[in-house]
Coordinates of C-alpha atoms in Angstrom, one line a residue:
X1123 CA -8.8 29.9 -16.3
X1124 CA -5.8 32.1 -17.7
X1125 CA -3.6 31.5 -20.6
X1126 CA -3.9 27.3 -22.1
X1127 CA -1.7 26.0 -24.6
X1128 CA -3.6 24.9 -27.6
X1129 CA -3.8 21.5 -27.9
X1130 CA -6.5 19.2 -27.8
X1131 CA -6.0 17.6 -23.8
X1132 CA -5.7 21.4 -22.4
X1133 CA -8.9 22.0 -24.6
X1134 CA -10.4 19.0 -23.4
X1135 CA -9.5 20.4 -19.4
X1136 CA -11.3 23.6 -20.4
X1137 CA -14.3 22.0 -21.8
X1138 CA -14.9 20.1 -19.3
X1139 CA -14.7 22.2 -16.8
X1140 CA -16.4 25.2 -18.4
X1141 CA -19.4 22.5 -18.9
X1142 CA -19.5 22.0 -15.2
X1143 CA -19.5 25.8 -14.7
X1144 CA -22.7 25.9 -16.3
X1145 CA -24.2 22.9 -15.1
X1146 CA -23.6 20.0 -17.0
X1147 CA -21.8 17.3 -16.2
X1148 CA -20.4 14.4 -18.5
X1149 CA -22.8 11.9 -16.4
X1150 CA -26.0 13.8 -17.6
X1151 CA -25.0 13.5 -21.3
X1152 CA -24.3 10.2 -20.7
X1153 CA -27.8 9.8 -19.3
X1154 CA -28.9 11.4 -22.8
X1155 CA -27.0 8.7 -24.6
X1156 CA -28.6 6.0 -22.3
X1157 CA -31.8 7.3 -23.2
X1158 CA -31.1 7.4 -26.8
X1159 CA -29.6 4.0 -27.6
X1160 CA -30.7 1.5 -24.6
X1161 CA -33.5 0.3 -27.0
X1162 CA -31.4 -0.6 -29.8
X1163 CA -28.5 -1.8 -28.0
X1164 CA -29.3 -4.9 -25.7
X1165 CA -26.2 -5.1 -23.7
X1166 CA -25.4 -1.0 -23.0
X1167 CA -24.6 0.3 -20.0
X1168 CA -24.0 3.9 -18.4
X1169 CA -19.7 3.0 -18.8
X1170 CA -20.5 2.2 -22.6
X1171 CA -22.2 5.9 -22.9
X1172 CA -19.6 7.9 -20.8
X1173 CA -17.3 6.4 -23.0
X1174 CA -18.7 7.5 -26.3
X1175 CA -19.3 10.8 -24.9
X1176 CA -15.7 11.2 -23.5
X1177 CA -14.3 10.1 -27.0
X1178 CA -17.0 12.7 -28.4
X1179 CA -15.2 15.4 -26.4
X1180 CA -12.0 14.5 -27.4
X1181 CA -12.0 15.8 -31.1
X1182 CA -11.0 19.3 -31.9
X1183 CA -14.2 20.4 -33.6
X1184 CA -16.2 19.6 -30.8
X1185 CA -14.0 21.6 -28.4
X1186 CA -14.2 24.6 -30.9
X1187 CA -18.0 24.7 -31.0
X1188 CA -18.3 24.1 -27.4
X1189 CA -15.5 27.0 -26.6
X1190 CA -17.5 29.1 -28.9
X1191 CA -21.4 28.6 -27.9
X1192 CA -20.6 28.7 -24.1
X1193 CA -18.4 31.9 -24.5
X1194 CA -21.3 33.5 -26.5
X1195 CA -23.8 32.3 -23.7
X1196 CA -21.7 33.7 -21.4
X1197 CA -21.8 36.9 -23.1
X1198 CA -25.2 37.1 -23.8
X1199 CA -25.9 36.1 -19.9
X1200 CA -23.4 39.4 -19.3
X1201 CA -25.5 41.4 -21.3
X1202 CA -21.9 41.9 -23.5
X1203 CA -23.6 41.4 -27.0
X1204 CA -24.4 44.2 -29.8
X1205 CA -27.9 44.8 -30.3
X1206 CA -29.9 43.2 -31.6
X1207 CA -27.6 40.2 -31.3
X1208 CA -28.0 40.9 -27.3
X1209 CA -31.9 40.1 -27.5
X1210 CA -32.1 37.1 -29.7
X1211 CA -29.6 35.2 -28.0
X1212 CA -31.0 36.1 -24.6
X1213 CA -34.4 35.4 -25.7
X1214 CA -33.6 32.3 -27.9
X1215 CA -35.4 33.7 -30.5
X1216 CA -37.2 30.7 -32.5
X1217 CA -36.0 31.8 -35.9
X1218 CA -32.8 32.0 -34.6
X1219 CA -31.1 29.2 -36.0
X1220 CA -26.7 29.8 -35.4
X1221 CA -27.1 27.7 -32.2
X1222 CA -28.7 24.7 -34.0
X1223 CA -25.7 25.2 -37.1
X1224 CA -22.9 25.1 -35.1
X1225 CA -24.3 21.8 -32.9
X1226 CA -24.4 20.5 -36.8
X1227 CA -21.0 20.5 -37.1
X1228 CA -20.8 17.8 -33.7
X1229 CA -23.2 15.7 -35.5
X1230 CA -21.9 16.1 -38.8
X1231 CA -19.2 13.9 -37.7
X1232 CA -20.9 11.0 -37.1
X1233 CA -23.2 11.1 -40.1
X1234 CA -27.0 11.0 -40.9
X1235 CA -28.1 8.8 -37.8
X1236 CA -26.3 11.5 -36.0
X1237 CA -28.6 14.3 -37.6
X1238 CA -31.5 12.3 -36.7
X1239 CA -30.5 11.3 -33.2
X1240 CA -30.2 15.4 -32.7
X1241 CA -33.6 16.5 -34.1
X1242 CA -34.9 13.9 -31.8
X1243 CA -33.3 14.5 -28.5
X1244 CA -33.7 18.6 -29.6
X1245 CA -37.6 18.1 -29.9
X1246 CA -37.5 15.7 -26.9
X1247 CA -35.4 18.4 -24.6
X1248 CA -34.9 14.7 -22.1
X1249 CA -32.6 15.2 -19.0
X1250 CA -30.6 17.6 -18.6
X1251 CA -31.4 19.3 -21.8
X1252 CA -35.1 20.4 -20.1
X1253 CA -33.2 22.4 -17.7
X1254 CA -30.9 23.8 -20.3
X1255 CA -33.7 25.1 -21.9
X1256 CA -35.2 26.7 -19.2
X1257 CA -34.7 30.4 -19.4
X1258 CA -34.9 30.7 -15.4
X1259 CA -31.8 28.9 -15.6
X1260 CA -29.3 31.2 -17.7
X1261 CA -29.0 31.7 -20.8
X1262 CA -27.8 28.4 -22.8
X1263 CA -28.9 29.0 -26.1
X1264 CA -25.9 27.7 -27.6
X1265 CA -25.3 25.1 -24.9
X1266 CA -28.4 23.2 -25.0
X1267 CA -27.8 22.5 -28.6
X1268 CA -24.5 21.5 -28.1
X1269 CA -25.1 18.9 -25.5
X1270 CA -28.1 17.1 -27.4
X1271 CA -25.5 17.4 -30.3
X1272 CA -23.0 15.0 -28.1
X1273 CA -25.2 13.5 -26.6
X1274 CA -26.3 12.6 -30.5
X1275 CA -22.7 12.5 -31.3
X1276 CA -22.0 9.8 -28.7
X1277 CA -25.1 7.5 -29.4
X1278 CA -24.5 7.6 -33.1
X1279 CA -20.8 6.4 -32.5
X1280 CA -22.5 3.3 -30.0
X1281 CA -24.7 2.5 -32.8
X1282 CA -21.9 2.7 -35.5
X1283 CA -20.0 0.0 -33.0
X1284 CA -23.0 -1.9 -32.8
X1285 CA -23.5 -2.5 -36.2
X1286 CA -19.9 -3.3 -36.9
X1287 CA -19.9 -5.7 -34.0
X1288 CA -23.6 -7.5 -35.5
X1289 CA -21.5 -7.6 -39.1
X1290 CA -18.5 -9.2 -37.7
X1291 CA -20.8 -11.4 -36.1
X1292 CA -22.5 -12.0 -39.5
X1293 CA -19.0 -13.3 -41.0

């Protein structure tokens, strides 16, 4: 990928495509999103989720946490990790808990509803996220967190929308 200047629509490039390299593209979080809001929202569609998850990926801390949990997966996967760092990223350990934190910071943005849309779609493991979390796939122990974080991230910000919308309504 060589040398990228550092701002956010070259991060955004990277992102992107280093999500691809591993196997996840912006439609399957969108299918997360779907998933996540179509019951509260009466009018969503698939273009209404790609577009919370594109304006997700947009923001800088985002990028940061997803540079930094798919480099580490890559590492891990490379077997390029000190021990015993090596093992319990590899394995996933349960009681391993740095993936999870740094997903926390994407859903932080978006407050609580985000939190809870995360813990949800985390237990659930729907789409995408069930392959993730298969070890026979790689190692994504950061990166299965992170997309159930914007995929949480991205439904959070529909239902935000929604609620403004219903209040303006209201008025």
């Amino acid at each position: 990928m060589g040398e990228h200047p550092l701002n956010s629509e070259s991060c955004l490039n990277v992102v992107i495509e280093l999500l691809d390299k591993r196997g996840v593209s912006l439609d399957d979080i969108a299918e997360i999103v779907f998933f996540l809001q179509t019951n509260y929202v009466p009018d969503l569609t698939k273009d209404m989720c790609m577009e919370s998850v594109k304006a997700v990926l947009k923001k800088r801390e985002v990028q940061n946490a997803l540079l930094t949990g798919i480099q580490l997966d890559i590492l891990a996967e490379e077997k390029k990790l000190l021990p015993p760092l090596q093992s319990i990223i590899e394995a996933d350990e349960p009681l391993y808990g740095v993936d999870e934190v740094l997903a926390l910071a994407i859903v932080n943005l978006y407050g609580s509803i985000g939190f809870t849309n995360f813990g949800y779609v985390d237990k659930l493991k729907h789409g995408k996220l069930e392959y993730l979390n298969d070890k026979r796939n790689g190692v994504h122990t950061f990166l299965d967190d992170l997309v159930g974080a914007i995929a949480a991230a991205a439904s959070s910000r529909i239902a935000h929308r929604q609620k403004q919308q219903e209040e303006c309504l209201e008025s």
